[in-house]
Short mmCIF file of C-alpha atoms and ligand atoms in Angstrom, two decimals:
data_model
loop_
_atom_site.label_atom_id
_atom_site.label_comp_id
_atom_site.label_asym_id
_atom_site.label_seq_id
_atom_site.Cartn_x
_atom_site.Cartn_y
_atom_site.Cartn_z
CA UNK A 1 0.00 0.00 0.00
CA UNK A 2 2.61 2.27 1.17
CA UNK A 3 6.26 2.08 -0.19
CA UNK A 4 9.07 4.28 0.35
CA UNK A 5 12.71 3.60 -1.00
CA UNK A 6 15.62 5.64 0.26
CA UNK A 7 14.45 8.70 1.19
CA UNK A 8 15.92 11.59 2.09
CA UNK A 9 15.28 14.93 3.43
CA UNK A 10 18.03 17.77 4.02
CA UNK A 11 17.26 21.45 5.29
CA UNK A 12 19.63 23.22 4.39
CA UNK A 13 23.05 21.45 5.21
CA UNK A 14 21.31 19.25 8.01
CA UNK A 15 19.81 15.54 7.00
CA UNK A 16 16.13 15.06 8.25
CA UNK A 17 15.96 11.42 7.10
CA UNK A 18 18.97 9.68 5.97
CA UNK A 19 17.47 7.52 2.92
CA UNK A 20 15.12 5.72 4.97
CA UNK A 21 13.49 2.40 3.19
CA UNK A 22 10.19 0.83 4.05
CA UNK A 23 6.80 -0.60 3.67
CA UNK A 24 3.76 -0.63 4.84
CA UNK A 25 1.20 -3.47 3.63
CA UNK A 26 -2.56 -3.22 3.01
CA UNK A 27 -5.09 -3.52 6.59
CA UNK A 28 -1.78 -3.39 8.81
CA UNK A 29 -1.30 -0.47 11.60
CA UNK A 30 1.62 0.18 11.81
CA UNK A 31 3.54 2.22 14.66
CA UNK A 32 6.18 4.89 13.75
CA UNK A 33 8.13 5.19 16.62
CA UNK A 34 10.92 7.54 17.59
CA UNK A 35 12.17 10.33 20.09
CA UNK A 36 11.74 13.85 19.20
CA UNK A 37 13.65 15.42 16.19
CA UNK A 38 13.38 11.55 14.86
CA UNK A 39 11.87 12.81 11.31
CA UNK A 40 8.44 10.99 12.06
CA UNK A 41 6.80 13.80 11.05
CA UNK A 42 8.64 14.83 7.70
CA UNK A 43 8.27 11.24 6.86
CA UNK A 44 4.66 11.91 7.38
CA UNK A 45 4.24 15.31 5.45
CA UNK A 46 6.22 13.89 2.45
CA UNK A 47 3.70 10.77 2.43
CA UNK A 48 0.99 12.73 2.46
CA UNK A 49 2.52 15.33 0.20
CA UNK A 50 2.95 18.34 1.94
CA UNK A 51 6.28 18.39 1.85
CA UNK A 52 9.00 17.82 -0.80
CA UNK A 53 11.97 15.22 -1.08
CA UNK A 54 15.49 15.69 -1.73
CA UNK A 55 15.93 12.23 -2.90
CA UNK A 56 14.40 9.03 -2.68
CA UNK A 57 10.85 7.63 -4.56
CA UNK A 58 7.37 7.51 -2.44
CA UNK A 59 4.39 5.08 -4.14
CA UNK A 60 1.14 5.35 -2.09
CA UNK A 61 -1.53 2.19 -3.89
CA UNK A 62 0.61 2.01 -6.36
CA UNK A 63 1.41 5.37 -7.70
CA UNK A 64 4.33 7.47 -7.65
CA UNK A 65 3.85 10.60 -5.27
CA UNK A 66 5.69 12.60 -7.64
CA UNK A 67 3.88 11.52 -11.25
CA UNK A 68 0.36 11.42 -9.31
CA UNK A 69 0.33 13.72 -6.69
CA UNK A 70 -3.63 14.64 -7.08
CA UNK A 71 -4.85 10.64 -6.77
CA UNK A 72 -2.18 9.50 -4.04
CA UNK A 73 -3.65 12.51 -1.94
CA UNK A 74 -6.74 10.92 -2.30
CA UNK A 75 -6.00 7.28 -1.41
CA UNK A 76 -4.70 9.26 2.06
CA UNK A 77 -6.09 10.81 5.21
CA UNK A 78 -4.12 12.67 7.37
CA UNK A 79 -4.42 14.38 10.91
CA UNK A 80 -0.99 16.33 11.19
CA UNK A 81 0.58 17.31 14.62
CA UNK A 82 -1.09 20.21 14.98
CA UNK A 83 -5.09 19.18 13.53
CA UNK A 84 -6.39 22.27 11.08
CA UNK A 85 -9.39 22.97 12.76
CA UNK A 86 -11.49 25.88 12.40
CA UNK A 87 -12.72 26.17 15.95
CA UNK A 88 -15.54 28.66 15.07
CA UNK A 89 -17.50 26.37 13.18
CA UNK A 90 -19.67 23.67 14.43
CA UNK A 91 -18.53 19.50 14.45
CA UNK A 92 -21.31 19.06 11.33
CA UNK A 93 -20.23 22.57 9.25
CA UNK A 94 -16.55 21.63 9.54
CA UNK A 95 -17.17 18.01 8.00
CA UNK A 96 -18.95 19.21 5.07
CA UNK A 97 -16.46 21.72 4.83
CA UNK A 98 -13.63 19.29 4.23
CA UNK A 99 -15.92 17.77 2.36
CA UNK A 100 -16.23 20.07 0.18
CA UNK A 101 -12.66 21.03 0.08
CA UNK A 102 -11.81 17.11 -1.00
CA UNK A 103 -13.96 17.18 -3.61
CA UNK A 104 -15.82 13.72 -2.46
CA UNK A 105 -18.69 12.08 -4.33
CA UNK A 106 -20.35 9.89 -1.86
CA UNK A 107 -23.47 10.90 -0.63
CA UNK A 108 -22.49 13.77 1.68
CA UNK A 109 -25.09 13.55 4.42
CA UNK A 110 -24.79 9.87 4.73
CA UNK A 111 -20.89 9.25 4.89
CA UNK A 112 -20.93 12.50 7.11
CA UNK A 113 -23.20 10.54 9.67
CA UNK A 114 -21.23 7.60 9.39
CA UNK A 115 -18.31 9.52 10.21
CA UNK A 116 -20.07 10.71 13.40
CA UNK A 117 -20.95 7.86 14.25
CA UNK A 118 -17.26 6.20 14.05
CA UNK A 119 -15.03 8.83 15.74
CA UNK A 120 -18.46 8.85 18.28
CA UNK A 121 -19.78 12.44 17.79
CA UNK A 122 -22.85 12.25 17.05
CA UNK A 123 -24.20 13.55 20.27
CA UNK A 124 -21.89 16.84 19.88
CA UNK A 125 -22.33 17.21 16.06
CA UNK A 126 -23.92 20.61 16.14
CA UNK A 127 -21.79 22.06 19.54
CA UNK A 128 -19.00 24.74 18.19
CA UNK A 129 -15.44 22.81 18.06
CA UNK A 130 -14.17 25.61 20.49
CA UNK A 131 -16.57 24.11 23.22
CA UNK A 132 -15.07 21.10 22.97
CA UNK A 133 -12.08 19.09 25.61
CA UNK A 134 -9.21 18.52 23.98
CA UNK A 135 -10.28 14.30 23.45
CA UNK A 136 -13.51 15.73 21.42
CA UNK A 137 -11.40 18.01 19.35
CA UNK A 138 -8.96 15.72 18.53
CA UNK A 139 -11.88 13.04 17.36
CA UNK A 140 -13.12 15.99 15.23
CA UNK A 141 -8.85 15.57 13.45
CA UNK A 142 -9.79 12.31 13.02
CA UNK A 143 -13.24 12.66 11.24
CA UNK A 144 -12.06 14.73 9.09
CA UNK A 145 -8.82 12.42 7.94
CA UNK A 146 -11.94 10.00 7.33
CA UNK A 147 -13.71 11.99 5.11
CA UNK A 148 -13.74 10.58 1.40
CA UNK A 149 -13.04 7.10 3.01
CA UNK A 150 -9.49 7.11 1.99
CA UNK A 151 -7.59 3.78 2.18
CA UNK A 152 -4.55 5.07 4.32
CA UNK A 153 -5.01 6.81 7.57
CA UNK A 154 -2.04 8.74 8.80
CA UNK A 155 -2.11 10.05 12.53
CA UNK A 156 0.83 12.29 13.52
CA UNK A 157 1.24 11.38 17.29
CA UNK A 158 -2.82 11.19 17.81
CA UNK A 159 -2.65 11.30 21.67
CA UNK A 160 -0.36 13.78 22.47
CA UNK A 161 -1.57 15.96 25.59
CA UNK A 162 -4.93 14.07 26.01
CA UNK A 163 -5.57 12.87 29.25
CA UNK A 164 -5.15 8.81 30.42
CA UNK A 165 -9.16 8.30 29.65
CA UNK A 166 -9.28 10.16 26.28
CA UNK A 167 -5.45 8.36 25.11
CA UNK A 168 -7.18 4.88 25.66
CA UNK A 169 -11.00 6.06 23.85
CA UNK A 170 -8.78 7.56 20.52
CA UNK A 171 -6.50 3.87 21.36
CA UNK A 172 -9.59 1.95 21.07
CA UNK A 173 -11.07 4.32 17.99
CA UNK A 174 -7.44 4.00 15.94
CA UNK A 175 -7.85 -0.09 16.73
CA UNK A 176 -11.48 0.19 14.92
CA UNK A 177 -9.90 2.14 11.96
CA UNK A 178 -7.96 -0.51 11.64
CA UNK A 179 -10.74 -2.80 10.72
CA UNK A 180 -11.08 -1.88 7.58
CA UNK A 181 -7.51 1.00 6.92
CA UNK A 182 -4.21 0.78 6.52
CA UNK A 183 -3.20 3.28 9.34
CA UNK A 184 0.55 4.58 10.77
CA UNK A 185 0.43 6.49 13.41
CA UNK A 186 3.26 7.85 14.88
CA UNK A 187 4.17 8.09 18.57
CA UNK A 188 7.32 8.90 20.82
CA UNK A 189 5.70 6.40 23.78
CA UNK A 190 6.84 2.62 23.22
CA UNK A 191 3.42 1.44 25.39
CA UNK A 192 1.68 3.22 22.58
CA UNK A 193 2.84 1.45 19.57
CA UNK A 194 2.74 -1.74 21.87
CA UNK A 195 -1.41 -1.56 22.37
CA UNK A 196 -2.43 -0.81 18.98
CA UNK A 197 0.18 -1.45 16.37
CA UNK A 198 0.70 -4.70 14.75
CA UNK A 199 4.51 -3.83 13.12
CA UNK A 200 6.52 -0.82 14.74
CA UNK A 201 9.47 0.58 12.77
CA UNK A 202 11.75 2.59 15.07
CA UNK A 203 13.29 5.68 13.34
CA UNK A 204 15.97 7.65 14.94
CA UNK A 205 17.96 10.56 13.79
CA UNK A 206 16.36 10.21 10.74
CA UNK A 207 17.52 6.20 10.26
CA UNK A 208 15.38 3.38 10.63
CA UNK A 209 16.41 1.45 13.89
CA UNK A 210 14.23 -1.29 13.72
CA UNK A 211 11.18 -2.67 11.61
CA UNK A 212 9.70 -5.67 13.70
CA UNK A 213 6.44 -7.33 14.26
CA UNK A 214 5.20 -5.27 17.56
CA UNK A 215 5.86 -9.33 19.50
CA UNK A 216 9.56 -9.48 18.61
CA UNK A 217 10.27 -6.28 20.08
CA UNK A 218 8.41 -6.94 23.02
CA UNK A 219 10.63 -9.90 23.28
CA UNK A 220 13.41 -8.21 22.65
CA UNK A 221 13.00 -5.61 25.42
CA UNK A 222 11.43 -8.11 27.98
CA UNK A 223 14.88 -9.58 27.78
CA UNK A 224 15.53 -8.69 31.08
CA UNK A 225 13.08 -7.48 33.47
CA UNK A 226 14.14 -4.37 36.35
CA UNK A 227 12.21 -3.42 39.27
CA UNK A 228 12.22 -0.81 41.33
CA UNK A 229 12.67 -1.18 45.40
CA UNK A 230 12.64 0.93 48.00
CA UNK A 231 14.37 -0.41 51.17
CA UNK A 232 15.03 0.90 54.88
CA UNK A 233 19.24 -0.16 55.60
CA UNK A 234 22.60 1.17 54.74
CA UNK A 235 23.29 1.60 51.51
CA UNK A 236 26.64 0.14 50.65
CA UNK A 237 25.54 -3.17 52.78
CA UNK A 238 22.42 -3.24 50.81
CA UNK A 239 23.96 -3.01 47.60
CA UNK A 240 26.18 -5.72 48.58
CA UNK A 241 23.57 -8.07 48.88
CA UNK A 242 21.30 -6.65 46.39
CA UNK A 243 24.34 -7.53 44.06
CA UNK A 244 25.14 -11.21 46.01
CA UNK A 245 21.83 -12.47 45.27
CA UNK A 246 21.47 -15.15 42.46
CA UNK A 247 19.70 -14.02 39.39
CA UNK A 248 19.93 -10.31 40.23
CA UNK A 249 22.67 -8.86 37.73
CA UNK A 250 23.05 -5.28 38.52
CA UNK A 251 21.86 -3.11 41.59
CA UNK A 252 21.90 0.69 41.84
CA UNK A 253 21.00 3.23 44.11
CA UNK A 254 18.96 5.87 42.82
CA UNK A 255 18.15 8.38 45.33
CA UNK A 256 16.42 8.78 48.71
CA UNK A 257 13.43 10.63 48.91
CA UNK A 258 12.51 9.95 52.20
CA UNK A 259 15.26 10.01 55.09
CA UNK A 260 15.21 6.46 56.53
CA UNK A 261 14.82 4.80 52.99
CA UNK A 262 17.26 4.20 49.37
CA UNK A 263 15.09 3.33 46.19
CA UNK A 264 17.42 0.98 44.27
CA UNK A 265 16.77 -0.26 40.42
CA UNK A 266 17.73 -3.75 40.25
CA UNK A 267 17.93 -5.76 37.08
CA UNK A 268 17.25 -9.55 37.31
CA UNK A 269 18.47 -12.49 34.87
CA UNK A 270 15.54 -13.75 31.92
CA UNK A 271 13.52 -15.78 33.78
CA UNK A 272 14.14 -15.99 37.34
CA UNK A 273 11.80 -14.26 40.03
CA UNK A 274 13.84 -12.66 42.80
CA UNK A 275 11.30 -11.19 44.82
CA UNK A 276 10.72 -13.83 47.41
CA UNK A 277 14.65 -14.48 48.43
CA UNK A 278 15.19 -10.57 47.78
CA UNK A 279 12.32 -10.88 50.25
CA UNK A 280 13.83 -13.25 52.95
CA UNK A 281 17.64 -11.48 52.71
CA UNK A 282 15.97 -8.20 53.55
CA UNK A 283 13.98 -9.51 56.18
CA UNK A 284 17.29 -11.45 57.80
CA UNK A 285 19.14 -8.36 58.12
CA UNK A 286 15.98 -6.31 59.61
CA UNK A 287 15.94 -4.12 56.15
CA UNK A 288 12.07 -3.23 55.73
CA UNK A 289 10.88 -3.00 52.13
CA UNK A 290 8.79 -0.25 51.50
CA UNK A 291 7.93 -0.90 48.01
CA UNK A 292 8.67 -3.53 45.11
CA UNK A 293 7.11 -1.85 41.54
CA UNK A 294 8.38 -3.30 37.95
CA UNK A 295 9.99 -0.43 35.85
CA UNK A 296 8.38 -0.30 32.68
CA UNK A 297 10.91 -0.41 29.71
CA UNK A 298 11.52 2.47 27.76
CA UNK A 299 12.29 3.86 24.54
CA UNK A 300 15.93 4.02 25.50
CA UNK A 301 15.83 0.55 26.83
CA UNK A 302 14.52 -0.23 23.00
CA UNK A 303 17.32 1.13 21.41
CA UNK A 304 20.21 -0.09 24.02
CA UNK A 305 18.46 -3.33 23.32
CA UNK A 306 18.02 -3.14 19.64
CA UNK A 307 21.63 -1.74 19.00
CA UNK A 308 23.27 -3.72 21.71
CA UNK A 309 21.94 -6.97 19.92
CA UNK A 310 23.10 -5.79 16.37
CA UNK A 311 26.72 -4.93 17.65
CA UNK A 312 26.78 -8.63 19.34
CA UNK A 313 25.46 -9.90 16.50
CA UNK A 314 28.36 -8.79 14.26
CA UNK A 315 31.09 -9.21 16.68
CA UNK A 316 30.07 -12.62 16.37
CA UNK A 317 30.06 -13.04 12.66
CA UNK A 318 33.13 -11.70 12.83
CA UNK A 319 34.73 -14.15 15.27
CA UNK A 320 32.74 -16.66 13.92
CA UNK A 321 34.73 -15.56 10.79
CA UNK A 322 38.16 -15.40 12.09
CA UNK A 323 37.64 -18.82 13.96
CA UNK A 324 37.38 -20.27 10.14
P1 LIG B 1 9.68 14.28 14.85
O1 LIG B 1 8.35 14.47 14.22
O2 LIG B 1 10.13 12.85 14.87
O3 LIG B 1 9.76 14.90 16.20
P2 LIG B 1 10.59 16.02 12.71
O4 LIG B 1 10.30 15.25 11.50
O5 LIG B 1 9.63 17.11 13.06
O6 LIG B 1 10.78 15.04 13.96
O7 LIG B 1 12.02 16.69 12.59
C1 LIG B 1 13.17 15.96 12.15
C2 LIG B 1 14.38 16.87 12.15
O8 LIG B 1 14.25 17.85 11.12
C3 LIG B 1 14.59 17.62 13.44
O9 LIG B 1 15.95 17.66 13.73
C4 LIG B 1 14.05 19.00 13.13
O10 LIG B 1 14.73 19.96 13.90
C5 LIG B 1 14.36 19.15 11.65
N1 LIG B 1 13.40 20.03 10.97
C6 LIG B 1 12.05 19.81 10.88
N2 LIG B 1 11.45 20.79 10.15
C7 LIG B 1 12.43 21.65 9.80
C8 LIG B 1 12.47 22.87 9.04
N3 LIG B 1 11.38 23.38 8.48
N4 LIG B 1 13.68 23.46 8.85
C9 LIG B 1 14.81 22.93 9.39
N5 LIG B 1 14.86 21.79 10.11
C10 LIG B 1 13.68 21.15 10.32
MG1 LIG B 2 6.65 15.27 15.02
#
């Protein structure tokens, strides 16, 4: 549905994507992940043709971004980073506005209730979009990427500054899109890509890091697990034991917020569950545990991981290679 072959985007002197390569198959979502300054969103205007290439060749159903500009537009909907809404008009005068403005054909008042009725708006469809919380108004960005039921949805981080309730309602609507879209979305939070994306390709300083089924790099990263623990003693002793117990491989302290108590992060070996002798040493030596929480992994973890593997990966080749 989607291909893109080496491209590349300079301003100026500076290199925005470094002929990046990928593709994007029909009825996937896909997850475009990467810190900020990543190029996610260049990659994004340039597939939805807002923005020019320096090198490189773009094919959206089939057809060359540069040769058809006009029908690739239309195969794509796109809610940018910041959504182009025109907060004076009502939910219903702003959809047949960008209806208008696409030029559709369907029936206008029917695909316009459909709409509605998929981004759930039905009940607000004639309130002014200036009324709305942030969640409504960013299901408005979304309606209107849906008008002219294009085949590719493109979402430009879709839940940035919406609150936890509203990030897992436009979750749930982009997993519905799905149904029957190919949709990227792109997102600097890993759990993001995790709950709704079936492939994630990590870009980075305008490079592709990784392009992986959204499993594999959950493998990858759940390599091994750390946890957080906040424990009453003396800190060096701690540590010492923290460090001495089987299947815990590294133990650091990482501040005391409290006077009495040391939060340490400990990471622990693939497999093994530490917490009940981690448990029964602290208790021995009269060191209460306050708290035990797992630390989530982030999107550093995913590239320490990613690279980390890659660089062991060769270094074996070339041993591998010398050995021969
Ligand atoms: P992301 O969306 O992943 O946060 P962007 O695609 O917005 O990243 O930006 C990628 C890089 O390109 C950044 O280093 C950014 O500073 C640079 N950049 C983006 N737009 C411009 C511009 N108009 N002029 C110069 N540099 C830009
Ligand atoms: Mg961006």
């Amino acid at each position: 549905m989607i291909k893109i072959e080496n491209l590349t985007k300079r301003y100026g002197t500076k290199y925005a994507l470094s002929g990046i390569s990928f593709t994007v198959n029909k009825g996937e979502i896909v997850g475009f992940l990467g810190p900020n300054g990543a190029g996610k969103s260049t990659t994004m205007n340039i597939l939805t043709g807002y923005l020019s290439f320096t090198d490189g060749r773009v094919e959206v159903d089939g057809l060359d971004v540069l040769d058809f500009p006009a029908e690739a537009k239309k195969s794509i909907g796109y809610l940018p980073e910041q959504p182009p809404l025109y907060p004076e008009m009502t939910v219903t005068e702003y959809l047949n506005f960008v209806y208008d403005l696409k030029g559709c054909t369907l029936n206008k008042k029917k695909h316009i209730a459909e709409i509605l009725e998929v981004v759930k708006l039905t009940d607000v469809k004639n309130r002014v979009i200036a009324n709305l919380s942030k969640g409504y108004k960013q299901r408005v960005g979304i309606g209107q990427a849906l008008v002219g039921n294009p085949k590719v949805i493109i979402l430009d981080e879709p839940t940035v500054g919406l609150d936890p309730r509203q990030v897992v309602e436009i979750r749930n609507l982009i997993r519905t899109l799905g149904l029957d879209h190919t949709v990227i979305l792109s997102t600097h939070v890993l759990q993001e890509v995790q709950a709704v994306c079936d492939r994630i390709i990590i870009i980075n300083k305008g490079k592709i890091a990784a392009d992986r089924r959204t499993e594999d790099i959950a493998a990858a990263v759940a390599g091994n697990r750390r946890m957080s623990v906040k424990i009453c003693g003396p800190v060096k002793e701690v540590l010492q034991t923290l460090r001495g117990l089987p299947g815990i491989l590294s133990a650091e302290s990482v501040g005391n917020l409290d006077a009495d108590s040391t939060t340490y992060v400990v990471e622990c070996e693939n497999g093994i569950d530490v917490r009940k002798p981690l448990f029964a040493v602290l208790a021995r030596n009269n060191w209460p545990m306050l708290g035990l929480e797992a630390a989530d992994a982030n999107l550093e973890d995913v590239f320490l991981t990613l690279t980390e593997k890659t660089a062991d990966a060769r270094t074996k080749k070339k041993r591998g290679k010398a050995e021969k």
